[in-house]
Coordinates of C-alpha atoms in Angstrom, one line a residue:
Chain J
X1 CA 167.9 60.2 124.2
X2 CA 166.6 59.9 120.4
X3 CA 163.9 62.6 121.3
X4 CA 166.5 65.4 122.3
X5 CA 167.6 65.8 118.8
X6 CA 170.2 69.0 118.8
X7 CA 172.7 69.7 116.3
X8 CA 175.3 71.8 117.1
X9 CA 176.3 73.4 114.1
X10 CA 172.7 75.0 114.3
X11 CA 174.1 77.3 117.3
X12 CA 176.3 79.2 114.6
X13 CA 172.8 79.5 112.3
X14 CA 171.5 81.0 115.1
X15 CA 174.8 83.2 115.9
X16 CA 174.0 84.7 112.0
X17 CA 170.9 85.7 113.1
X18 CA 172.0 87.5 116.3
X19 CA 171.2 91.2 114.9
X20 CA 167.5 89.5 115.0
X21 CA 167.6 88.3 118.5
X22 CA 169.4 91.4 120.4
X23 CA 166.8 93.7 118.3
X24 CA 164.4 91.0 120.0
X25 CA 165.9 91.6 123.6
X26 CA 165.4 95.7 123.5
X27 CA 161.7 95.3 122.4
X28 CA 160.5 92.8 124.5
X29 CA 162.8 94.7 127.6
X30 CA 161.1 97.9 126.8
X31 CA 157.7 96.9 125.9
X32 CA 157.4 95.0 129.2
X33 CA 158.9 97.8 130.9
X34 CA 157.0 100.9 129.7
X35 CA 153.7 98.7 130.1
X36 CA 154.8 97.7 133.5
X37 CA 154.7 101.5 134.3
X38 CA 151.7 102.4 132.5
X39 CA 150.0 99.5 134.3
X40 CA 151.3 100.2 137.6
X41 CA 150.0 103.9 137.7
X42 CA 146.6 102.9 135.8
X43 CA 146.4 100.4 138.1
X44 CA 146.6 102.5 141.3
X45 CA 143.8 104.6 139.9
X46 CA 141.6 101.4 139.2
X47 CA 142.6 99.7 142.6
X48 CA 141.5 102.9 144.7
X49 CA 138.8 103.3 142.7
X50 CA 137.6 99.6 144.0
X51 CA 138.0 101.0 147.4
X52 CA 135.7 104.1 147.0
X53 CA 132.4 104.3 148.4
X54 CA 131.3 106.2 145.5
X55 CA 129.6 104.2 143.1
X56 CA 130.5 106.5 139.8
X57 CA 133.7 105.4 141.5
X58 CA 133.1 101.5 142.5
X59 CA 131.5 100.7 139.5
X60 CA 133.7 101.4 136.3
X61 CA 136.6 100.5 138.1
X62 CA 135.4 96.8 139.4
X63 CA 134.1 96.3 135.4
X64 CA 137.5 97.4 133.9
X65 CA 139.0 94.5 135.9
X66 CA 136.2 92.2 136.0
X67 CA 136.7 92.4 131.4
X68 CA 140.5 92.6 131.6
X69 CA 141.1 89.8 134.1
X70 CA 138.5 87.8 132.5
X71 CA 139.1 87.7 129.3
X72 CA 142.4 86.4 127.3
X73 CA 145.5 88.8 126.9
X74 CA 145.6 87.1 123.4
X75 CA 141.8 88.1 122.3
X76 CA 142.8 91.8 123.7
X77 CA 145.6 92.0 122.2
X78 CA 143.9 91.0 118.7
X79 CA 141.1 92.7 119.7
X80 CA 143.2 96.2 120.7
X81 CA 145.2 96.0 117.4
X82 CA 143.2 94.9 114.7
X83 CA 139.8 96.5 115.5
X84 CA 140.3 99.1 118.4
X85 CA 143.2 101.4 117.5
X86 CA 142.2 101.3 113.6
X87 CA 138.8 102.2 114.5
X88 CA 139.7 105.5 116.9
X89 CA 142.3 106.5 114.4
X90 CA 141.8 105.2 111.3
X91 CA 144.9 103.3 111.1
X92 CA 147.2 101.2 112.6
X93 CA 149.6 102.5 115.2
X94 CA 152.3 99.7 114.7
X95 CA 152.7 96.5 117.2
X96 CA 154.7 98.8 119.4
X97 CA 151.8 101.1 120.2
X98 CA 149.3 98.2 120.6
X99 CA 151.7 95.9 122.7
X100 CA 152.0 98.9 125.1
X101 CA 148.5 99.3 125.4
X102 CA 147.1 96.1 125.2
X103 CA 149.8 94.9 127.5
X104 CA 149.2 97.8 130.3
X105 CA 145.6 98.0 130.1
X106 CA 145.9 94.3 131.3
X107 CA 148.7 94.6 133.8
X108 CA 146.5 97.7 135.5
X109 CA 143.8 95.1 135.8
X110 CA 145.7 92.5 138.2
X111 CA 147.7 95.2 139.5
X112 CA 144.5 96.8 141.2
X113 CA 143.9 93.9 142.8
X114 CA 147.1 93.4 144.2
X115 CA 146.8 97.5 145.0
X116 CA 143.3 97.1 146.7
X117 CA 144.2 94.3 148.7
X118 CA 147.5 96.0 149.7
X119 CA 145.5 98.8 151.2
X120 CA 142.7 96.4 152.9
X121 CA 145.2 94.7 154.8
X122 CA 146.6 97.5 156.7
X123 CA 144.1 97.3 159.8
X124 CA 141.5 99.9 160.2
X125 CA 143.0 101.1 163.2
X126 CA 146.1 102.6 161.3
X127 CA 143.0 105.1 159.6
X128 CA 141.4 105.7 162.4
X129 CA 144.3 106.7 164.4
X130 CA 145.6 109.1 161.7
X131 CA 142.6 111.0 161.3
X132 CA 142.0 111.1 164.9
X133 CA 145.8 113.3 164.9
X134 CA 143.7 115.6 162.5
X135 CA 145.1 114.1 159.1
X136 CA 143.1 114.2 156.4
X137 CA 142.1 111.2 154.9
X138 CA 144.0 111.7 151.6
X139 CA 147.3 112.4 153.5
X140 CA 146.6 109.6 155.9
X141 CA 146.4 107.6 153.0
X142 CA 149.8 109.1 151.7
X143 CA 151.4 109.2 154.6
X144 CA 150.3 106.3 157.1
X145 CA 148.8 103.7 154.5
X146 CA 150.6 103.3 151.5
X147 CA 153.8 103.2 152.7
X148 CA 153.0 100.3 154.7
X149 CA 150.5 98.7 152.2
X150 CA 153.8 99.5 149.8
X151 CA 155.4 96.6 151.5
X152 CA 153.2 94.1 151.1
X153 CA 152.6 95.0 148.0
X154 CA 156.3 94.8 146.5
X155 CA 156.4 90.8 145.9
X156 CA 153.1 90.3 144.3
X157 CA 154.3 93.1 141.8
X158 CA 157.5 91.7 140.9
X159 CA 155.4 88.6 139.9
X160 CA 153.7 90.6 138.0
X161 CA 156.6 92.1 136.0
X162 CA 157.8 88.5 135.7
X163 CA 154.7 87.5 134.4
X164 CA 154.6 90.5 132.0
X165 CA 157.4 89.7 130.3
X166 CA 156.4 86.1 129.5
X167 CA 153.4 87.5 128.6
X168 CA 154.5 89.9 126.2
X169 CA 155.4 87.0 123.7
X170 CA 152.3 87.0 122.8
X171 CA 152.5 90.1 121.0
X172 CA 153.9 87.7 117.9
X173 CA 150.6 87.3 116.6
X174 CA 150.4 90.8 115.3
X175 CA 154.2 90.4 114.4
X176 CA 156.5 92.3 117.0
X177 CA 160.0 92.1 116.5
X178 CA 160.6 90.4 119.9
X179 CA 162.7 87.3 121.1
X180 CA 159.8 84.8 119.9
X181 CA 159.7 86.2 116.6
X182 CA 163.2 86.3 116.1
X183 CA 163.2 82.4 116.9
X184 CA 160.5 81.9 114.7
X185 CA 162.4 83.0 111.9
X186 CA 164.9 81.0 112.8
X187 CA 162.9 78.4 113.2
X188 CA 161.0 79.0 109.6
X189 CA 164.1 79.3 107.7
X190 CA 165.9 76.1 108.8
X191 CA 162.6 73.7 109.7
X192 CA 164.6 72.8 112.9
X193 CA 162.4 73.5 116.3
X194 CA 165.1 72.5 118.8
X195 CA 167.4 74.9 118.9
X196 CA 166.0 78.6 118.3
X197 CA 163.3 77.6 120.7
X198 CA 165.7 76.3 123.1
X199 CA 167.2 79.8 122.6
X200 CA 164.5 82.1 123.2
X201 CA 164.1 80.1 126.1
X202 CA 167.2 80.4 127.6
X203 CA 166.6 84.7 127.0
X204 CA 163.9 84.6 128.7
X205 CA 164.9 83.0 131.2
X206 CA 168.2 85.3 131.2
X207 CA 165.6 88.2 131.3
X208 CA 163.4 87.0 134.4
X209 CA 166.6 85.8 136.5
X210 CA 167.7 89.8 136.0
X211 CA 164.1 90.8 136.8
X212 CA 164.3 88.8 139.5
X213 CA 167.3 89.4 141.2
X214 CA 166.2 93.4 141.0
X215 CA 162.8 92.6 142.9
X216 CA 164.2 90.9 145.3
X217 CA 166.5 93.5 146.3
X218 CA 164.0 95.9 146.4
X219 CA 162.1 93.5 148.8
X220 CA 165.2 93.8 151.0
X221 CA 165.1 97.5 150.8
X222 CA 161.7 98.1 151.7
X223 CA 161.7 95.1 154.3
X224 CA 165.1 96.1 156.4
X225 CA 162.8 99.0 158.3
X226 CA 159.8 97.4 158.9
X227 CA 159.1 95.7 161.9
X228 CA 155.2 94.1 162.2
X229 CA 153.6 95.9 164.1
X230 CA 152.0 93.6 166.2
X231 CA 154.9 91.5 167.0
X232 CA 156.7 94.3 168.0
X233 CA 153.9 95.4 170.9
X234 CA 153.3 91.6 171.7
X235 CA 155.4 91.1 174.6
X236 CA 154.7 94.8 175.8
X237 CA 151.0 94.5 175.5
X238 CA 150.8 91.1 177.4
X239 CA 152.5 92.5 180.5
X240 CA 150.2 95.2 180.8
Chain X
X1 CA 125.3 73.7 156.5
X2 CA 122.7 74.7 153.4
X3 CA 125.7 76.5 151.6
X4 CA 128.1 73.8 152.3
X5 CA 125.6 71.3 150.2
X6 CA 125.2 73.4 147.7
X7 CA 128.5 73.6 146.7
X8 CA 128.9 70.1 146.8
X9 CA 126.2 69.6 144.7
X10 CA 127.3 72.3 142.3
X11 CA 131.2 70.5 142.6
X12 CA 129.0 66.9 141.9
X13 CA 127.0 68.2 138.8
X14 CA 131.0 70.0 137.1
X15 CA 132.9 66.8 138.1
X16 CA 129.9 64.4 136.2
X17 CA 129.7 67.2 133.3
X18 CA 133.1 67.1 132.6
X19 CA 132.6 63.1 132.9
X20 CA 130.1 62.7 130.7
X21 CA 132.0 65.3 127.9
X22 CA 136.0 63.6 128.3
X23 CA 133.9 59.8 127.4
X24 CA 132.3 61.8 124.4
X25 CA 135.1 62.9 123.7
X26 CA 137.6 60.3 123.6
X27 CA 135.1 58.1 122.1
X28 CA 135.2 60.1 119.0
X29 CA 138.8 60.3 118.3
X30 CA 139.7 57.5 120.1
X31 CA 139.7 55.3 116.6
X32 CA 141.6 57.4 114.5
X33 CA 144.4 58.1 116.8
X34 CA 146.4 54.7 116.1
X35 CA 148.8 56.1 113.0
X36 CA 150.8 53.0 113.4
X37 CA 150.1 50.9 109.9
X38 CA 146.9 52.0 108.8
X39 CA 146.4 49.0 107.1
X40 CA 143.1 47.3 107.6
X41 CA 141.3 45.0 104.6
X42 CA 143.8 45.5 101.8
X43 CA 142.6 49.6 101.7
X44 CA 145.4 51.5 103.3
X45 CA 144.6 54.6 104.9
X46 CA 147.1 57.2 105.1
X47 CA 146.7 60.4 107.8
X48 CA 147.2 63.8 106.1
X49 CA 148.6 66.6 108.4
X50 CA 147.6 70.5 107.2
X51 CA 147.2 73.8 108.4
X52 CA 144.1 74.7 107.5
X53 CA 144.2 78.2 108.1
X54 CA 145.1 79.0 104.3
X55 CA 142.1 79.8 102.8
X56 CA 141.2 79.1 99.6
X57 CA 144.0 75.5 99.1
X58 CA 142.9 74.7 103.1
X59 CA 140.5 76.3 106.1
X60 CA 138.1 74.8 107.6
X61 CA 134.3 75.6 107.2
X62 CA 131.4 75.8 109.6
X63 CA 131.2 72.6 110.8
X64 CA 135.0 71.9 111.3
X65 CA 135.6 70.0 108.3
X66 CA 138.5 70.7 106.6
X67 CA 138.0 71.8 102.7
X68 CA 140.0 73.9 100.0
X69 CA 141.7 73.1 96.7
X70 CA 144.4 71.3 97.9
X71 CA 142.0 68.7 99.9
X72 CA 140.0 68.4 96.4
X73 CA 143.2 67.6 94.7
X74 CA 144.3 65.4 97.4
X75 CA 140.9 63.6 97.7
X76 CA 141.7 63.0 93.8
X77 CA 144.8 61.7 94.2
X78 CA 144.0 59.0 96.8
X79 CA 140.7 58.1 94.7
X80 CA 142.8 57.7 91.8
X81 CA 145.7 55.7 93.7
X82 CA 143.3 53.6 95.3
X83 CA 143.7 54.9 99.4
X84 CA 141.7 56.3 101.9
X85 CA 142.7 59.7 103.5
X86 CA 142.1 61.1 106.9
X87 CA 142.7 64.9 107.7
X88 CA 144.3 66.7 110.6
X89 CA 144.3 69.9 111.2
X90 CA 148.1 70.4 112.7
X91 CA 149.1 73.6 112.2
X92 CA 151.6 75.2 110.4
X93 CA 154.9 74.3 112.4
X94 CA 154.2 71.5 114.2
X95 CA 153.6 70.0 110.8
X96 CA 157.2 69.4 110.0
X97 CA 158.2 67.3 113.3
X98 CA 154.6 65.5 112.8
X99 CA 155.8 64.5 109.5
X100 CA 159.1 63.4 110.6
X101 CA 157.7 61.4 114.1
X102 CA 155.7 59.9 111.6
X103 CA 152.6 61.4 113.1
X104 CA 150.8 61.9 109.7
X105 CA 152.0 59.4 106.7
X106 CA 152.4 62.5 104.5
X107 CA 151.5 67.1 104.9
X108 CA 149.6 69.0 101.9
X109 CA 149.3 72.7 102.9
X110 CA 150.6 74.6 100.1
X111 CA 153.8 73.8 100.9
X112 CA 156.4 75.2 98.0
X113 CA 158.9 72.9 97.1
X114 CA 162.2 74.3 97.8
X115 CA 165.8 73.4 97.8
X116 CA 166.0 74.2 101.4
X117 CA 163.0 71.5 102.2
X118 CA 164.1 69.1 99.8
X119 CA 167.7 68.8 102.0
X120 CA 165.1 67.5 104.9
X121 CA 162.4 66.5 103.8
X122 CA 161.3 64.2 100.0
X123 CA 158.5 66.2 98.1
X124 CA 155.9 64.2 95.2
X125 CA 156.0 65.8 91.9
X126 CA 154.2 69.6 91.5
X127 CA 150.9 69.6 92.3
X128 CA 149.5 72.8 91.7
X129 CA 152.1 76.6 90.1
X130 CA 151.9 79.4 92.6
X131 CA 153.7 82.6 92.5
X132 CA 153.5 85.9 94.5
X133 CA 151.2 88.7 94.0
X134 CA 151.5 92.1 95.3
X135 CA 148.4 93.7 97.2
X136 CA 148.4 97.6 97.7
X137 CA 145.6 100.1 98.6
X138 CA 143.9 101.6 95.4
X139 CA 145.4 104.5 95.1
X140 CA 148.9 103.4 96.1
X141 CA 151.4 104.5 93.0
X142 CA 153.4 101.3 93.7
X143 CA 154.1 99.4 90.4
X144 CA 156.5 96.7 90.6
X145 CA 158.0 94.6 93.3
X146 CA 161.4 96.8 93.1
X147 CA 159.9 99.5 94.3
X148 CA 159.0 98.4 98.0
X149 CA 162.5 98.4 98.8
X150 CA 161.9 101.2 100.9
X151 CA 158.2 100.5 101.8
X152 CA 157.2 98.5 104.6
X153 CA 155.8 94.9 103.7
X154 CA 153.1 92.6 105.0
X155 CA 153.5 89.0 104.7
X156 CA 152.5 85.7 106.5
X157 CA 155.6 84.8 108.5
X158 CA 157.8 81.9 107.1
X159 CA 156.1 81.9 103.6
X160 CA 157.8 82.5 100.2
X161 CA 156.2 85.7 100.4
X162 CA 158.5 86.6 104.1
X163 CA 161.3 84.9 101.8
X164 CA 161.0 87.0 98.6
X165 CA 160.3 90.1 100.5
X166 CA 163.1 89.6 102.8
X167 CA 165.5 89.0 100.2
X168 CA 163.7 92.9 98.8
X169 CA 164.7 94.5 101.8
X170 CA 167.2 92.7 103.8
X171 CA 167.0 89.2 106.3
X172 CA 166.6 91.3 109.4
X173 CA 165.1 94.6 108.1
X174 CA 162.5 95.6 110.6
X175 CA 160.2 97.6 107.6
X176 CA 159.0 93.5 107.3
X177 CA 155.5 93.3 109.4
X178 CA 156.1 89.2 109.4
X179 CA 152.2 88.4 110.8
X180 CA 151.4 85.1 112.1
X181 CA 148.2 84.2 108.9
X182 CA 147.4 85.8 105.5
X183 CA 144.6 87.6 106.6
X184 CA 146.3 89.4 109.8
X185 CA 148.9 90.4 107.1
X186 CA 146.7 92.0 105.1
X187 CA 144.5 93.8 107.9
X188 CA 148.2 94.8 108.4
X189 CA 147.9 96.8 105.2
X190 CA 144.4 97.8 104.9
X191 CA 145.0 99.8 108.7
X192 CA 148.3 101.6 107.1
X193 CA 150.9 99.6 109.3
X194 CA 152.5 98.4 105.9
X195 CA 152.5 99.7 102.4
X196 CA 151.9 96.5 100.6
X197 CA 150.8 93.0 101.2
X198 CA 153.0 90.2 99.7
X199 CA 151.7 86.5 99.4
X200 CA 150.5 83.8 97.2
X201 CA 148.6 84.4 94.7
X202 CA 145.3 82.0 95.1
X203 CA 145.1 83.4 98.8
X204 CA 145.1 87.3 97.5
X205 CA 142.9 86.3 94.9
X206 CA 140.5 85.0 97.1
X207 CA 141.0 87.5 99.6
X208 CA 139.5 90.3 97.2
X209 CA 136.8 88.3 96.0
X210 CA 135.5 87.6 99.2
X211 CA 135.8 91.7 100.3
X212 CA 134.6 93.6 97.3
X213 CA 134.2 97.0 99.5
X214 CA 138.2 97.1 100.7
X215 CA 139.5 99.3 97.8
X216 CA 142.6 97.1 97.0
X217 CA 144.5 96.5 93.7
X218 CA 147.1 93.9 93.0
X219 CA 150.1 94.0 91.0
X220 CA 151.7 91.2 89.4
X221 CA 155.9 91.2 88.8
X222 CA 157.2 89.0 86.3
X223 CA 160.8 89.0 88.5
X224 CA 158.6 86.3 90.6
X225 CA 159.8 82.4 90.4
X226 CA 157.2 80.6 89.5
X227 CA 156.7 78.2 92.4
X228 CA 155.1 74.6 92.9
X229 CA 153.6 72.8 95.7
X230 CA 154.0 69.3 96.3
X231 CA 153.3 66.4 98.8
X232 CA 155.6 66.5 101.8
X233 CA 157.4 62.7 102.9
X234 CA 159.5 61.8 105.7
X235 CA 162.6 62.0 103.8
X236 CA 163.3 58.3 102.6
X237 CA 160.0 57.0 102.8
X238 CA 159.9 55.9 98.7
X239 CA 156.6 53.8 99.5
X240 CA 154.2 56.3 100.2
X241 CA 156.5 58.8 97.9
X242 CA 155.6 56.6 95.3
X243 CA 151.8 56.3 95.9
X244 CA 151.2 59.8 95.9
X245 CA 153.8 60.6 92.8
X246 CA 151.3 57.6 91.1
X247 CA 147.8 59.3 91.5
X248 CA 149.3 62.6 90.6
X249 CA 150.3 61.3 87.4
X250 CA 146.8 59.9 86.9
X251 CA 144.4 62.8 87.4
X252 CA 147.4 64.9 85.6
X253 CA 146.7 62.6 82.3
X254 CA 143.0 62.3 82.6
X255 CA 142.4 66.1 83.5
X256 CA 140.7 66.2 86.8
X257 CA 143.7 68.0 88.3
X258 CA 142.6 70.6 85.6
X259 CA 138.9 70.6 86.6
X260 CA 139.9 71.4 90.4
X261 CA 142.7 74.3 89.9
X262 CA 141.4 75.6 86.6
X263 CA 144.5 75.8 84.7
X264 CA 147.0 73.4 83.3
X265 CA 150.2 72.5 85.4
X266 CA 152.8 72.7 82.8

């Protein structure tokens, strides 16, 4: 194994630079979190907005995630903090402000998605059965769809925390204080790669295992209720 | 039926594309990628790793080559020595393990000497004498390097500027806005996330001759080391060590290192 070239004494080097690296851990936790919120309620709007039959509706929405989804989180987030926010306000909010946004605005994009085609799976008979008890659409949405759609909904978004907080490393090209950075200057300082990269990785992964764990037990929580509908009536509706 | 042959004519006219570009492709680099000796007809040829993101010593220009003061010196230096170059643009970081896998027989890419370096890497003699300017907005009242301690600073991240400033205001102060180049450093400045810019001064230099309109100012500080750059060896590798350490020594004595950088290299 000449490739896997570790020393060990570098762990204490690293251990010196642990004020960097916890600061690291809070900013990349809360960044990812506060976007994952943003996006998630941005990204309702945006994936019922794809559902509307109103164009003035249809339209902005399907281009807002037709430019975020197709273009690269990188270029947006260069793009967002370097030219956008400088140019509305005539100066530079600081990374945190920009991650937040830049992040978010991107997350709402595949989060609408996942949102529309949360609600298109629920068969049309759920709606028509709703409003034919005299609901409105709006609370047969609140009250019949989305709690099921909810469901099927809950593991595509905990990929897309997962993914937002691996994601959120990018936000080193316009210098956030976050685990990569703190590895970097690690890195920079003692011209060895191995271990402060190694490290990051391992927080990361730390980070996502956590993430992970949660989602899944909100998957359990949502799931423990929920019986398909159809497999429920199969039996029932072949007798008859 | 009709759609299913058009796709497959679509999926027949990518798969041939992306053919025909790989062979044009590989075909180009495919002769320079042996590192291995170099040694062909009594000419050695040595690979030179950069980062040519570092305009004015490296960048690259419109059509990809790599140019800046450093090449010019380095294109000197093997003329004078008697080798033939090639460049690669490696990037910043990875140049260090490229040098070290023997990737690239030596790096130039403004790269300070330092004692730090020297314990892992061998560096030729100085090259070219750097040292850090300051860049604030016009009407900033900063004056001297000292009194940033409580400002926030822009620098490239890993540079002696990042090292300087860090040793200003601390190794993990967070009033450092460490950006990943120069020039996102100093956009760093001009949109008011920092106070001042710190970074070598060819770069800053260049930087406000190429933008007249941004109203900047610099500010030299005399508490600066001055710094050198040198040619970065595998660490042991005398031979090419030697070579280089040779054709600096020539265009030092016969003034073309002069002509290129403009000043004398005590």
């Amino acid at each position: 194994m000449d490739f896997l070239d570790i020393r060990w004494d570098m762990w204490g080097v690293i251990w010196n630079y642990r004020e960097l690296f916890i600061r690291g851990i809070g900013i990349t936790v809360s960044l990812t979190l506060i976007s994952y919120v943003l996006g998630l309620v941005l990204g309702l709007f945006v994936g019922m907005g794809k559902l509307s039959k109103k164009k003035w509706l249809y339209y902005p929405s399907k281009y807002y995630v037709d430019f975020f989804r197709g273009t690269p989180l990188l270029v947006q987030i260069l793009l967002i903090h370097t030219a956008v926010i400088p140019g509305i306000f005539g100066q530079s909010l600081g990374y945190f402000t920009s991650g937040v946004i830049a992040l978010s605005l991107n997350s709402a994009a595949y989060n609408a998605e996942i949102i529309r085609a949360g609600i298109q799976s629920i068969e049309k008979g759920q709606m028509e059965a709703a409003r034919s008890l005299g609901m409105t659409t709006v609370i047969a949405m609140k009250n019949i769809i989305l709690p099921q759609a909810f469901r099927r909904m809950v593991p595509p978004l905990g990929n897309e925390l997962i993914a937002l907080l691996k994601d959120s490393s990018l936000l080193m090209v316009i210098a956030a204080n976050d685990i990569l950075f703190a590895g970097k200057v690690v890195a920079g300082a003692t011209l060895r790669f191995w271990e402060p990269y190694i490290m990051v990785a391992i927080l990361y992964l730390c980070l996502t295992f956590v993430l992970g764990k949660l989602i899944s037990y909100v998957e359990k929580r949502f799931s423990n209720s929920y019986i398909p509908m159809q497999r429920r009536n199969v039996f029932s509706l072949r007798r008859s | 039926m009709k759609k299913t042959g058009r796709f497959l004519l679509l999926g027949v006219l990518l798969v041939s594309l992306s053919v025909v570009l790989f062979g044009c492709g590989t075909k180009d680099s495919g002769s320079s990628t042996d590192v291995g000796e170099g040694e062909n007809e009594g000419v050695r040829k040595l690979i030179v790793g950069t980062d040519a993101t570092y305009a004015p010593m490296e960048s690259m220009d419109e059509k990809g080559n790599i140019v800046g003061i450093d090449i010019d010196i380095v294109n000197a230096i093997a003329e004078a020595a008697g080798f033939e170059i090639e460049f690669k643009n490696i990037g910043w970081e990875p140049l260090f393990p490229a040098v070290d896998n023997s990737e690239v027989h030596f790096a130039v890419s403004s790269i300070t000497i330092t004692e730090e370096r020297q314990k892992s890497y061998d560096f030729t003699d100085p090259y070219f004498s750097a040292n850090q300017l300051i860049l604030v907005p016009e009407d900033s009242s900063v004056e001297s390097f000292a009194e940033l301690k409580d400002k926030r600073v822009a620098v490239q991240i890993n540079t002696t500027g990042h090292i300087v400033t860090k040793g200003l205001l601390g190794d993990t102060s967070s009033k450092i806005v460490a950006a990943e180049t120069m020039p996102l450093a100093i956009s760093e400045m001009i949109n008011g996330n920092a106070d001042a810019a710190v970074g070598d001064n060819a770069v800053i230099i260049d930087y406000k001759a190429n933008n007249p309109k941004v109203q900047v100012k610099t500010i030299e500080d005399a508490s600066f080391e001055k710094e050198y750059y040198g040619l970065m060896v595998k660490k042991g590798n005398t031979e090419v060590l030697e070579l280089l350490n040779k054709g600096i020594q020539i265009i030092k004595d016969n003034g073309k290192l002069k002509e290129i950088t403009g000043f004398d290299l005590e």
